[in-house]
Amino acid sequence: MDDLAPGRRWNTWDPIHPAELVHLPSGTHVAVTAYSDALGTMTRLPPGHRNGVLLGPRTMDSGHIELEVAHGGTRIAITMAGQGDDAITVNWKTLEHGEWGLRYWLNLCIWREDGSAVRYDPDTTQMSVGSGDSHVVALGPRFPLMATFHDDMDALDQEFREQGYFYLASRGTEGPMGVLRYNLEEMASFQVAIACGDDHATAAERANAALTQDEPEALTPAHTGFMAGALDAVRDCVAWSTVWDRHNQRIYTEQSRNWIAQKFGGWGVWLNDSVYHGHLAGLVDTQVAHENQRAVFDGATEWGNLPCLLTGNDSWVDRTQPPIVSWVTWMHYQRSRDRRFLEEGWGPLHANHTWWWRERDGNNNGLVEYGTSPVGDGLYRGTKLAAKDESMMDNSPVHDEARLMSESNTLDCEDVGLNSFLALDGEMLALIAAELGHAEEAEVLERQSQAHKERIRDQLWDEERGIFANRLWSGKFTESVAPTSFYPMLCGAATPEQATMLVERHLLDENGFWGPWPVPACSRSDPAFLDNVYWRGRVWPPLNFAVYMALRRYGFDDVATALAERCHALFMQNWDDERICGENFSATTGRADDQPDTDLFYTWGALMSAIAVAEISDATPWQGWTVSNKGEDVSLAGLVTPMGTVGISVANGVLAICSGAATKLETSALGRLTDVEISSSRVAFNLPRQTNVSVTRLPGVQRSRCKRVTMDGRLMELQETAHVEALFPAMSVGAVAFDLGD
């Protein structure tokens, strides 16, 4: 891991404990623990709101990390801040004392994975570990109250339980794990620096230099104004859940620190979760998006499918999950313009697409079903539950009427969501193939996808109810419907008339899929809605995300905006004060913590915030890079776009896109600019219809550089200004292009 960028070497890589720093190249761990004498227990600060750990704002790297811990009635704010040159500081401030600080220890526990001895020098008050060309030194501005040594964390915990806070026998100068101890009477606020170097002297020099830095200030918000906090939430959720998988020697974003590593033997990759994690990461960090994509493709099976679940304990290779990977991969490419997403993805994605048609068309009618193949030995293999697992929506009522057919290993039910995703998968694969120069494959995939969309349009439309629905092999439509009924809009299968009926009759129905908090996993009129457990009645972020994108594809922009605003409000009522990122939410109260089956820091919960970000800027297969000016003030910083990481703002009705300190585009045009392109030789976008005259400027481009400006091919006049500026009259609409030459 020596090739990691400096800001990533130290990070909260441990998959369970968020207050544990790991220096990946050296394998050095620095774990913060707390001991309360009132409770007689030490906490390693395990994750979870019920354990008193609140995960605060942070950067994707170790530049700035905040968390708050509560143990024994004492509350402590902890900030970790990268200081460059492989150095980081751990700062704490006591917010509330639950007992006399003399009896409360805050501990920094240091050890190395290779078993190297940790040493403490009483003269310099430095604790160090290292050998060869890798050394780590930890020190504070004054000596610790004790430096103790233990075999491991369990031994330290046992000492605290048996001996309490006033015990001296473990003091020493060398051992497998060293502990710098500070009590909250003497060090209610304090700072410790930890640094790595090629030798002890360099590490000590860097640690001392880090101590001279000012205490870190609060992190500047990345997203203010309209939909405030949405981009910050995406960044924080992905950053806290991005960990080191030591079993597979890789970085990836896990579903939740609360139970994944503990339950699954150290690591776990749910297929669609990881794909959505990649999408979230792609908004703020292309490298982390790559790491999640590779974790998915690493699991490709010899049969061609991408497995539903791979963990340290189990492998569900007999099933997969809905084929969303090509769609998200194409969006990665649109956002980053990084061809590695396509080049690494083409092989496994094409094989996975082919697998669906080979293994899951149980009655050979051109529509597919969920199933479980007779391969592997994963838990539930060969059961209806396994087939439902493949849908991701395990206990959804849309599966209640289906049966598992032994002769086909599939359910006897053609799922509208699955077929829509598979049609979209083919469409996106065709785009990937064409971009990579596989013209013949692109043509075949496009033709197959179009034929599939026709079958969805004709065979899965329930004319009586005016909705797309799952259909049993008997020909009967299932009684229950889900947000997947809107997915034919996502893949482009619905006619305009069908789409209008879906939105007006079902999505916006207060007794259907709208109501206080849309979009529930089944209709509010469904008896299963009252169950309020998992996919029976609750609001799920991936379902809302797909419905939002479907609305955008079909031009229901006002409804899409209304949905985005509801998603943002729902997420923020859980996030703002409590930092809850729900796996799912009550469709009645909007709360994630109203029942015990919902994880409260589940990464894909941030899809609700990603929807809000998409209202401002997005990259989609049907509109390219989009940027919106709704007339409301907004500021986004650190968003990944096709022109790199940028800032986007609206102030006083003017939209600005900035790269670093340079403003690349300013416009007073209102609405959503689509197919935006900004390069050194060209600035272009589709202008939405304007009710008033709008002004577009390229502040950094001299007027003499602009060869021409056109709208739908017609020449437009430039204003007599030093920099490029053009007026677009009221009611103008069309493709605008500024040709800047070479």
Coordinates of N, CA and C in Angstrom, one line a residue, residues 558-689:
D558 N -41.0 18.4 -12.7 CA -41.6 19.0 -11.4 C -41.8 17.9 -10.4
V559 N -42.3 16.8 -10.8 CA -42.5 15.6 -9.9 C -41.2 15.2 -9.4
A560 N -40.1 15.1 -10.2 CA -38.8 14.7 -9.8 C -38.3 15.6 -8.7
T561 N -38.5 16.9 -8.9 CA -38.0 17.9 -7.9 C -38.8 17.7 -6.6
A562 N -40.1 17.5 -6.7 CA -40.9 17.3 -5.5 C -40.4 16.1 -4.7
L563 N -40.1 15.0 -5.5 CA -39.6 13.8 -4.8 C -38.2 14.1 -4.2
A564 N -37.4 14.8 -4.9 CA -36.0 15.1 -4.3 C -36.2 15.9 -3.0
E565 N -37.1 16.8 -3.0 CA -37.3 17.6 -1.8 C -37.8 16.8 -0.7
R566 N -38.7 15.9 -0.9 CA -39.2 15.0 0.1 C -38.1 14.0 0.6
C567 N -37.3 13.5 -0.3 CA -36.2 12.7 0.1 C -35.2 13.4 1.0
H568 N -34.9 14.6 0.6 CA -33.9 15.5 1.4 C -34.5 15.7 2.8
A569 N -35.7 16.1 2.8 CA -36.4 16.4 4.1 C -36.4 15.1 5.0
L570 N -36.7 14.0 4.4 CA -36.8 12.8 5.2 C -35.4 12.4 5.8
F571 N -34.4 12.5 4.9 CA -33.0 12.1 5.3 C -32.6 13.1 6.4
M572 N -32.8 14.4 6.2 CA -32.2 15.4 7.1 C -32.9 15.4 8.5
Q573 N -34.1 14.9 8.6 CA -34.8 14.9 9.9 C -34.1 13.8 10.7
N574 N -33.5 12.8 10.1 CA -32.7 11.8 10.8 C -31.3 12.2 11.0
W575 N -30.7 12.9 10.1 CA -29.3 13.2 10.0 C -28.8 14.4 10.8
D576 N -29.6 15.5 10.7 CA -29.1 16.8 11.2 C -28.6 16.8 12.6
D577 N -29.3 16.2 13.5 CA -28.9 16.2 14.9 C -28.3 14.8 15.3
E578 N -28.8 13.8 14.8 CA -28.5 12.4 15.2 C -27.6 11.7 14.3
R579 N -27.3 12.2 13.2 CA -26.4 11.6 12.2 C -26.8 10.1 11.9
I580 N -28.1 9.9 11.8 CA -28.6 8.6 11.4 C -28.7 8.6 9.8
C581 N -28.1 7.6 9.2 CA -28.2 7.4 7.8 C -28.9 6.0 7.7
G582 N -30.2 6.1 7.5 CA -31.0 4.9 7.6 C -30.9 3.9 6.4
E583 N -30.9 2.6 6.8 CA -31.0 1.6 5.7 C -32.4 1.8 5.0
N584 N -33.4 2.1 5.8 CA -34.7 2.4 5.3 C -35.4 3.3 6.3
F585 N -36.6 3.7 5.9 CA -37.3 4.7 6.8 C -38.8 4.4 6.8
S586 N -39.5 4.8 7.9 CA -40.9 4.7 8.0 C -41.6 5.6 7.0
A587 N -42.5 5.0 6.2 CA -43.3 5.8 5.2 C -44.3 6.7 5.9
T588 N -44.5 6.5 7.2 CA -45.5 7.3 8.0 C -44.9 8.4 8.7
T589 N -43.8 8.1 9.5 CA -43.2 9.1 10.3 C -41.9 9.7 9.7
G590 N -41.3 8.9 8.8 CA -40.0 9.3 8.2 C -38.8 9.0 9.0
R591 N -39.1 8.3 10.1 CA -38.0 7.9 11.0 C -37.4 6.6 10.6
A592 N -36.0 6.5 10.8 CA -35.4 5.2 10.6 C -35.3 4.4 11.8
D593 N -35.4 5.0 13.0 CA -35.2 4.2 14.2 C -36.5 3.8 14.9
D594 N -37.6 3.7 14.2 CA -38.9 3.4 14.8 C -39.1 1.9 15.0
Q595 N -38.2 1.1 14.5 CA -38.3 -0.4 14.7 C -36.9 -1.0 14.7
P596 N -36.7 -2.2 15.2 CA -35.4 -2.7 15.4 C -34.7 -3.3 14.2
D597 N -35.4 -3.5 13.1 CA -34.8 -4.2 11.9 C -34.0 -3.3 11.0
T598 N -33.9 -2.0 11.3 CA -33.3 -1.0 10.4 C -31.9 -0.6 10.9
D599 N -30.9 -0.8 10.1 CA -29.6 -0.3 10.5 C -29.5 1.2 10.4
L600 N -28.9 1.9 11.4 CA -28.9 3.3 11.5 C -27.7 4.1 10.9
F601 N -26.8 3.3 10.4 CA -25.7 4.0 9.6 C -25.4 3.0 8.4
Y602 N -26.3 3.0 7.5 CA -26.2 2.1 6.3 C -25.9 2.9 5.1
T603 N -24.8 2.6 4.4 CA -24.2 3.6 3.5 C -25.2 4.0 2.4
W604 N -26.0 3.0 1.9 CA -26.8 3.4 0.8 C -28.0 4.4 1.2
G605 N -28.1 4.6 2.5 CA -29.1 5.6 2.9 C -28.8 7.0 2.3
A606 N -27.5 7.2 2.0 CA -27.1 8.5 1.4 C -27.6 8.7 0.0
L607 N -28.2 7.6 -0.6 CA -28.8 7.8 -1.9 C -29.9 8.9 -1.8
M608 N -30.5 9.0 -0.7 CA -31.5 10.1 -0.5 C -30.9 11.4 -0.7
S609 N -29.7 11.6 -0.2 CA -29.0 12.8 -0.4 C -28.4 13.0 -1.8
A610 N -28.1 11.9 -2.4 CA -27.6 11.9 -3.8 C -28.7 12.4 -4.7
I611 N -29.9 12.0 -4.4 CA -31.1 12.5 -5.2 C -31.1 14.0 -5.1
A612 N -30.9 14.6 -3.9 CA -30.9 16.0 -3.7 C -29.8 16.7 -4.5
V613 N -28.6 16.1 -4.5 CA -27.5 16.6 -5.2 C -27.8 16.6 -6.7
A614 N -28.4 15.6 -7.2 CA -28.8 15.5 -8.6 C -29.7 16.6 -9.1
E615 N -30.5 17.1 -8.2 CA -31.3 18.3 -8.6 C -30.5 19.5 -8.9
I616 N -29.3 19.5 -8.5 CA -28.4 20.7 -8.8 C -27.4 20.3 -9.9
S617 N -26.8 19.1 -9.8 CA -25.9 18.7 -10.9 C -25.9 17.2 -10.9
D618 N -25.8 16.6 -12.1 CA -25.8 15.2 -12.2 C -25.2 14.8 -13.6
A619 N -25.0 13.5 -13.8 CA -24.6 13.0 -15.1 C -25.4 11.7 -15.3
T620 N -26.3 11.8 -16.4 CA -27.2 10.6 -16.7 C -27.0 10.2 -18.1
P621 N -27.4 9.0 -18.4 CA -27.4 8.5 -19.8 C -28.3 9.3 -20.8
W622 N -29.3 9.9 -20.3 CA -30.3 10.6 -21.2 C -30.1 12.1 -21.2
Q623 N -29.4 12.7 -20.3 CA -29.2 14.2 -20.3 C -27.8 14.6 -20.2
G624 N -26.8 13.7 -20.2 CA -25.4 14.0 -20.0 C -25.2 14.7 -18.7
W625 N -24.2 15.6 -18.7 CA -23.9 16.4 -17.5 C -24.9 17.5 -17.4
T626 N -25.6 17.6 -16.3 CA -26.7 18.6 -16.1 C -26.3 19.5 -14.9
V627 N -26.7 20.8 -15.1 CA -26.5 21.7 -14.0 C -27.7 22.6 -14.0
S628 N -28.3 22.8 -12.8 CA -29.6 23.5 -12.7 C -29.4 24.9 -12.0
N629 N -30.2 25.8 -12.5 CA -30.3 27.1 -11.9 C -31.8 27.3 -11.5
K630 N -32.2 27.1 -10.3 CA -33.6 27.2 -9.9 C -33.9 28.6 -9.3
G631 N -32.9 29.5 -9.4 CA -33.1 30.8 -8.9 C -32.9 30.9 -7.4
E632 N -32.7 29.8 -6.7 CA -32.4 29.8 -5.3 C -30.9 29.7 -5.1
D633 N -30.4 30.4 -4.1 CA -29.0 30.4 -3.8 C -28.5 29.0 -3.4
V634 N -27.4 28.6 -3.8 CA -26.8 27.3 -3.5 C -25.3 27.3 -3.7
S635 N -24.6 26.5 -3.0 CA -23.2 26.4 -3.2 C -22.8 25.0 -2.9
L636 N -22.1 24.4 -3.9 CA -21.5 23.0 -3.8 C -20.0 23.1 -4.0
A637 N -19.3 22.4 -3.2 CA -17.8 22.4 -3.4 C -17.3 21.0 -3.4
G638 N -16.4 20.6 -4.2 CA -15.8 19.3 -4.2 C -16.7 18.3 -4.9
L639 N -17.4 18.7 -5.9 CA -18.3 17.7 -6.7 C -17.5 17.2 -7.9
V640 N -17.5 15.9 -8.1 CA -16.8 15.4 -9.3 C -17.7 15.5 -10.5
T641 N -17.2 16.1 -11.6 CA -17.9 16.3 -12.8 C -17.0 15.9 -14.0
P642 N -17.6 15.9 -15.3 CA -16.7 15.7 -16.4 C -15.6 16.6 -16.6
M643 N -15.6 17.8 -16.0 CA -14.4 18.7 -16.1 C -13.6 18.6 -14.9
G644 N -13.7 17.6 -14.1 CA -12.9 17.5 -12.9 C -13.8 17.8 -11.6
T645 N -13.1 18.0 -10.5 CA -13.7 18.4 -9.3 C -14.0 19.9 -9.3
V646 N -15.2 20.3 -9.1 CA -15.6 21.7 -9.3 C -16.4 22.2 -8.2
G647 N -16.6 23.5 -8.2 CA -17.6 24.2 -7.3 C -18.7 24.7 -8.2
I648 N -20.0 24.6 -7.7 CA -21.1 25.1 -8.5 C -21.9 25.9 -7.5
S649 N -22.3 27.1 -8.0 CA -23.1 28.0 -7.1 C -24.1 28.8 -7.9
V650 N -25.1 29.2 -7.2 CA -26.1 30.1 -7.7 C -26.2 31.3 -6.7
A651 N -26.0 32.5 -7.1 CA -26.1 33.6 -6.2 C -26.8 34.8 -7.0
N652 N -27.8 35.4 -6.5 CA -28.5 36.5 -7.2 C -29.0 36.1 -8.6
G653 N -29.4 34.8 -8.7 CA -29.9 34.3 -9.9 C -28.9 33.9 -11.0
V654 N -27.6 34.0 -10.7 CA -26.5 33.7 -11.6 C -25.9 32.4 -11.2
L655 N -25.9 31.4 -12.1 CA -25.2 30.1 -12.0 C -23.7 30.3 -12.4
A656 N -22.8 29.7 -11.5 CA -21.4 29.8 -11.8 C -20.8 28.4 -11.6
I657 N -19.9 28.0 -12.5 CA -19.2 26.7 -12.4 C -17.7 27.1 -12.3
C658 N -17.0 26.7 -11.2 CA -15.7 27.1 -11.0 C -14.8 25.9 -10.9
S659 N -13.6 26.0 -11.4 CA -12.5 25.0 -11.2 C -11.4 25.7 -10.5
G660 N -11.2 25.3 -9.3 CA -10.2 26.0 -8.4 C -10.7 27.4 -8.3
A661 N -9.8 28.4 -8.5 CA -10.2 29.8 -8.4 C -10.8 30.4 -9.6
A662 N -10.8 29.6 -10.7 CA -11.2 30.1 -12.0 C -12.7 29.8 -12.3
T663 N -13.4 30.8 -12.6 CA -14.8 30.6 -13.0 C -14.9 30.3 -14.5
K664 N -15.4 29.2 -14.9 CA -15.4 28.7 -16.2 C -16.7 29.1 -17.0
L665 N -17.8 29.2 -16.2 CA -19.1 29.6 -16.9 C -20.0 30.3 -15.9
E666 N -20.6 31.4 -16.4 CA -21.6 32.1 -15.6 C -22.8 32.3 -16.5
T667 N -24.0 32.0 -16.0 CA -25.2 32.2 -16.8 C -26.4 32.6 -15.9
S668 N -27.2 33.5 -16.4 CA -28.5 33.8 -15.7 C -29.6 33.0 -16.2
A669 N -29.4 32.0 -17.1 CA -30.4 31.2 -17.6 C -31.0 30.4 -16.5
L670 N -32.3 30.3 -16.5 CA -33.0 29.5 -15.5 C -33.4 28.1 -16.0
G671 N -33.4 27.2 -15.1 CA -33.8 25.8 -15.5 C -32.6 24.9 -15.5
R672 N -32.7 23.7 -16.1 CA -31.7 22.7 -16.1 C -30.9 22.8 -17.5
L673 N -29.6 23.1 -17.4 CA -28.8 23.0 -18.6 C -28.4 21.5 -18.7
T674 N -28.6 21.0 -19.9 CA -28.2 19.5 -20.1 C -27.1 19.4 -21.1
D675 N -26.5 18.2 -21.2 CA -25.4 18.0 -22.1 C -24.3 19.1 -22.0
V676 N -24.0 19.4 -20.8 CA -23.0 20.5 -20.5 C -21.6 20.0 -20.9
E677 N -20.9 20.8 -21.6 CA -19.5 20.4 -22.0 C -18.6 21.7 -21.8
I678 N -17.6 21.6 -21.0 CA -16.7 22.7 -20.7 C -15.2 22.2 -20.9
S679 N -14.6 22.7 -21.9 CA -13.2 22.3 -22.2 C -12.4 23.5 -22.7
S680 N -11.1 23.4 -22.9 CA -10.3 24.5 -23.4 C -10.7 25.0 -24.7
S681 N -11.4 24.1 -25.5 CA -11.7 24.5 -26.9 C -13.2 24.7 -27.1
R682 N -14.0 24.4 -26.1 CA -15.5 24.4 -26.4 C -16.3 24.5 -25.1
V683 N -17.3 25.3 -25.1 CA -18.3 25.3 -24.0 C -19.6 25.2 -24.7
A684 N -20.4 24.2 -24.2 CA -21.7 23.9 -24.9 C -22.7 23.4 -23.9
F685 N -24.0 23.6 -24.2 CA -25.0 23.0 -23.3 C -26.3 23.2 -24.1
N686 N -27.3 22.5 -23.6 CA -28.7 22.7 -24.1 C -29.4 23.7 -23.2
L687 N -29.9 24.7 -23.8 CA -30.5 25.8 -23.0 C -32.0 25.5 -22.9
P688 N -32.5 25.4 -21.7 CA -34.0 25.3 -21.5 C -34.7 26.6 -22.0
R689 N -36.0 26.5 -22.3 CA -36.7 27.6 -22.7 C -36.7 28.8 -21.7

